[in-house]
Coordinates of C-alpha atoms in Angstrom, one line a residue:
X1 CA 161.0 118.7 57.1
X2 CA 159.4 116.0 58.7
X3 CA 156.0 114.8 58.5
X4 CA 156.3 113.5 62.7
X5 CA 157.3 114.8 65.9
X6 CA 158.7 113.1 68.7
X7 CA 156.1 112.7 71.9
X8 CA 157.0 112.0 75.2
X9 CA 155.8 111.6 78.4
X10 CA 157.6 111.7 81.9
X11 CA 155.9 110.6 85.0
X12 CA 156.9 111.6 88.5
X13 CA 155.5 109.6 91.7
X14 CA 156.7 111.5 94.8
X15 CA 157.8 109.3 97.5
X16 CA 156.2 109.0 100.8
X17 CA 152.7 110.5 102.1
X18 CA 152.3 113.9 99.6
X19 CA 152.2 117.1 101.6
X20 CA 152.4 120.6 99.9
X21 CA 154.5 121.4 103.6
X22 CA 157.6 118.8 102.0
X23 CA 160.2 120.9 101.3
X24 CA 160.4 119.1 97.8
X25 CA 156.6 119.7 96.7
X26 CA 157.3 123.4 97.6
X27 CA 160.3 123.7 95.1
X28 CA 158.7 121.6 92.9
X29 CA 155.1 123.7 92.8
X30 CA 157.3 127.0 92.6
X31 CA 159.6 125.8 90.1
X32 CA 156.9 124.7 87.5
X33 CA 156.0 128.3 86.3
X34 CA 159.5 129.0 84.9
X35 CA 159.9 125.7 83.6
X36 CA 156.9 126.5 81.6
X37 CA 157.9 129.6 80.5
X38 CA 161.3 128.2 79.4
X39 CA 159.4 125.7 77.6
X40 CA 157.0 127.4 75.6
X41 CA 160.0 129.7 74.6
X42 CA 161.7 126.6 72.8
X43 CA 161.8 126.3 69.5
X44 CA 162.2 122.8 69.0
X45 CA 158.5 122.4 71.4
X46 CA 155.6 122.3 69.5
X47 CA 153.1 122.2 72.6
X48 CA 153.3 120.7 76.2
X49 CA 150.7 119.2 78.5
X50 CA 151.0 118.5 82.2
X51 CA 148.4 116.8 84.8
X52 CA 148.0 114.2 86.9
X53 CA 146.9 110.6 87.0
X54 CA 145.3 109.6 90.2
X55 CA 144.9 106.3 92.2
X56 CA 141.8 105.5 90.9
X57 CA 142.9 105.8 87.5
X58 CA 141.1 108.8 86.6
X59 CA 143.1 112.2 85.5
X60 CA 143.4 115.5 86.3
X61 CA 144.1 118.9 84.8
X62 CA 146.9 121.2 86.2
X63 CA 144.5 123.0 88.3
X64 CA 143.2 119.2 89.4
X65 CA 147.2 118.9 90.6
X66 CA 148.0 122.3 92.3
X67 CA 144.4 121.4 94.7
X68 CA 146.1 118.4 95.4
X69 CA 148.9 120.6 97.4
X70 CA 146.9 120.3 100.5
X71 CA 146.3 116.0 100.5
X72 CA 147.9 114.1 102.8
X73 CA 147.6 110.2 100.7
X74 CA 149.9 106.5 101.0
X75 CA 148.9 105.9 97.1
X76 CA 150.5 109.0 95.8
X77 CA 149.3 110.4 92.5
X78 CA 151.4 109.9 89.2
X79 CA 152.7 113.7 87.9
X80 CA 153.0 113.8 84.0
X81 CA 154.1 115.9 81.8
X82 CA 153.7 115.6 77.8
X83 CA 155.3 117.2 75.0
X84 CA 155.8 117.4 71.3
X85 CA 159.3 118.0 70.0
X86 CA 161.0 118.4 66.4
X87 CA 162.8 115.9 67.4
X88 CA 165.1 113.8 69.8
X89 CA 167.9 116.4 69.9
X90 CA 165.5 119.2 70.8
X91 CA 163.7 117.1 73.9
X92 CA 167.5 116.2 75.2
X93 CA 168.3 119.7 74.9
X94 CA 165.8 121.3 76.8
X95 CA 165.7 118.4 79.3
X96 CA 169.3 117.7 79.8
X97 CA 170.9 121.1 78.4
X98 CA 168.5 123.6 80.3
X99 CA 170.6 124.3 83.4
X100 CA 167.0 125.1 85.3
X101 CA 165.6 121.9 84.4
X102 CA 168.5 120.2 84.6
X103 CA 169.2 121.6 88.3
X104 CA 165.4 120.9 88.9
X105 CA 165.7 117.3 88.2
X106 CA 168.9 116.9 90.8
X107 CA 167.1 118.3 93.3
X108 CA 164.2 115.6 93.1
X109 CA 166.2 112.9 92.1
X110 CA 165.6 111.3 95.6
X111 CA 161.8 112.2 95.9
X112 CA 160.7 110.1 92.7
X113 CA 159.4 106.9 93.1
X114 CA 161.1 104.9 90.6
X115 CA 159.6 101.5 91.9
X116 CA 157.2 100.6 89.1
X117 CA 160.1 101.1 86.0
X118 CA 160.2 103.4 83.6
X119 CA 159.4 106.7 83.9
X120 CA 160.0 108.2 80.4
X121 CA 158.3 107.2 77.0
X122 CA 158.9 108.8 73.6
X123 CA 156.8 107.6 70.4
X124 CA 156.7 109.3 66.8
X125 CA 153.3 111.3 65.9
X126 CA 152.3 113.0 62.9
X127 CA 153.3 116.7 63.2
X128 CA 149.8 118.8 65.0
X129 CA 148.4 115.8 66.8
X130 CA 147.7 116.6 70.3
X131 CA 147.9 113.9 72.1
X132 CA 145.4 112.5 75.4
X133 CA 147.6 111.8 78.8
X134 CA 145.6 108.4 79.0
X135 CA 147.5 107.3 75.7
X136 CA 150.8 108.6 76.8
X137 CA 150.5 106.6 80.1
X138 CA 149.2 103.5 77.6
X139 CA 152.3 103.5 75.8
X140 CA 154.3 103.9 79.5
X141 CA 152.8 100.6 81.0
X142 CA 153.4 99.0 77.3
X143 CA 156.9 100.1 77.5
X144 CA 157.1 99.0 80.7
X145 CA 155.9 95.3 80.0
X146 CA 157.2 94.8 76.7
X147 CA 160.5 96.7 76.4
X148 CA 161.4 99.7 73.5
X149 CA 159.1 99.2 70.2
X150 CA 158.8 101.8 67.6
X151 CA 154.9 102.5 69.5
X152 CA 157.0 103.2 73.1
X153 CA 160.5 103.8 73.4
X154 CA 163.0 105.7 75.5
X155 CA 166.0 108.2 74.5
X156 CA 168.8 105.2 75.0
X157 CA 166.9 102.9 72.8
X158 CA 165.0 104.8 70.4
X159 CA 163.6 104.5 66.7
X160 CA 163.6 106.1 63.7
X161 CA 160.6 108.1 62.9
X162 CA 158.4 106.6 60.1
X163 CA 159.4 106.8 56.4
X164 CA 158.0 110.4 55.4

C-alpha cells in the first residue's frame, strides 16, 4: 500500500453578481448535502474539506459559505472543495463515475467562471496529512503560471506518486 494519497482541489467561481435567488446557487446549495454524503461513503476518500476563498484573499469555513447565500457582490468568491484520495482512479470515479455528481457538474457547467485557467489541481501527500485550503489554492495559481509539475498537476497530465 502506498505511503501517499492523491490531493486535489477544485475551485468554482459562479458567474455574474451571486444571489442565493439564482436558480443555479439554489441547486447548487441543495445539492451539496448528498454530494457529501456520497462522499464520505467512498472508500477510496480519505477525508474532504470544502470553503471558500473570498475577494480579499481571506477564507471561510462552510458555514462562512452558506451566510454568503444572501450577498449580492461583482467580485464573486472562489468555492473549493479539497479531498484526499487512494488514488487517481478513485478521484475520477467518484467525480466522473458518480451519476449525481456527474449530473451536478452538467448543470453548472455554464455558471462557472472559467476565466482565470485552471480550476482543478492534484498533488501527492503522505497518507493522513490534512491539508490547509490556502496551500491547495498555492499549488492552483502555481499550476496555473507554471504548467503540470509533480508539486501541481491535473488528471490529463499527471505524475507518479513519489518512490515509496
Amino acid at each position: 500500500m502506498s505511503k501517499h494519497m492523491l490531493v486535489h482541489l477544485n475551485v468554482v467561481r459562479p458567474l455574474g453578481p451571486f444571489s442565493a435567488d439564482h436558480p443555479n446557487a439554489r441547486f447548487f446549495f441543495g445539492e451539496l448535502p448528498k454530494i457529501f454524503a456520497r462522499a464520505k461513503a467512498d472508500d477510496g476518500l480519505f477525508w474532504h474539506n470544502h470553503g471558500a476563498r473570498m475577494p480579499d484573499g481571506s477564507y471561510g469555513d462552510m458555514n462562512d459559505l452558506l451566510g454568503l447565500q444572501t450577498e449580492r457582490t461583482e467580485d464573486n468568491f472562489h468555492i473549493l472543495t479539497m479531498a484526499g484520495w487512494r488514488d487517481a482512479q478513485a478521484m475520477h470515479r467518484f467525480a466522473h463515475r458518480d451519476a449525481l455528481h456527474r449530473a451536478g457538474m452538467k448543470t453548472l457547467r455554464d455558471w462557472v467562471d472559467r476565466s482565470e485557467g485552471a480550476t482543478m489541481v492534484m498533488w501527492w501527500a503522505e497518507r493522513g496529512t490534512r491539508v490547509a485550503l490556502e496551500d491547495g489554492w498555492d499549488r492552483l495559481q502555481a499550476l496555473r503560471k507554471n504548467g503540470a509539475t509533480p508539486e501541481a498537476f491535473t488528471l490529463q497530465s499527471r505524475f507518479d506518486p513519489p518512490g515509496d
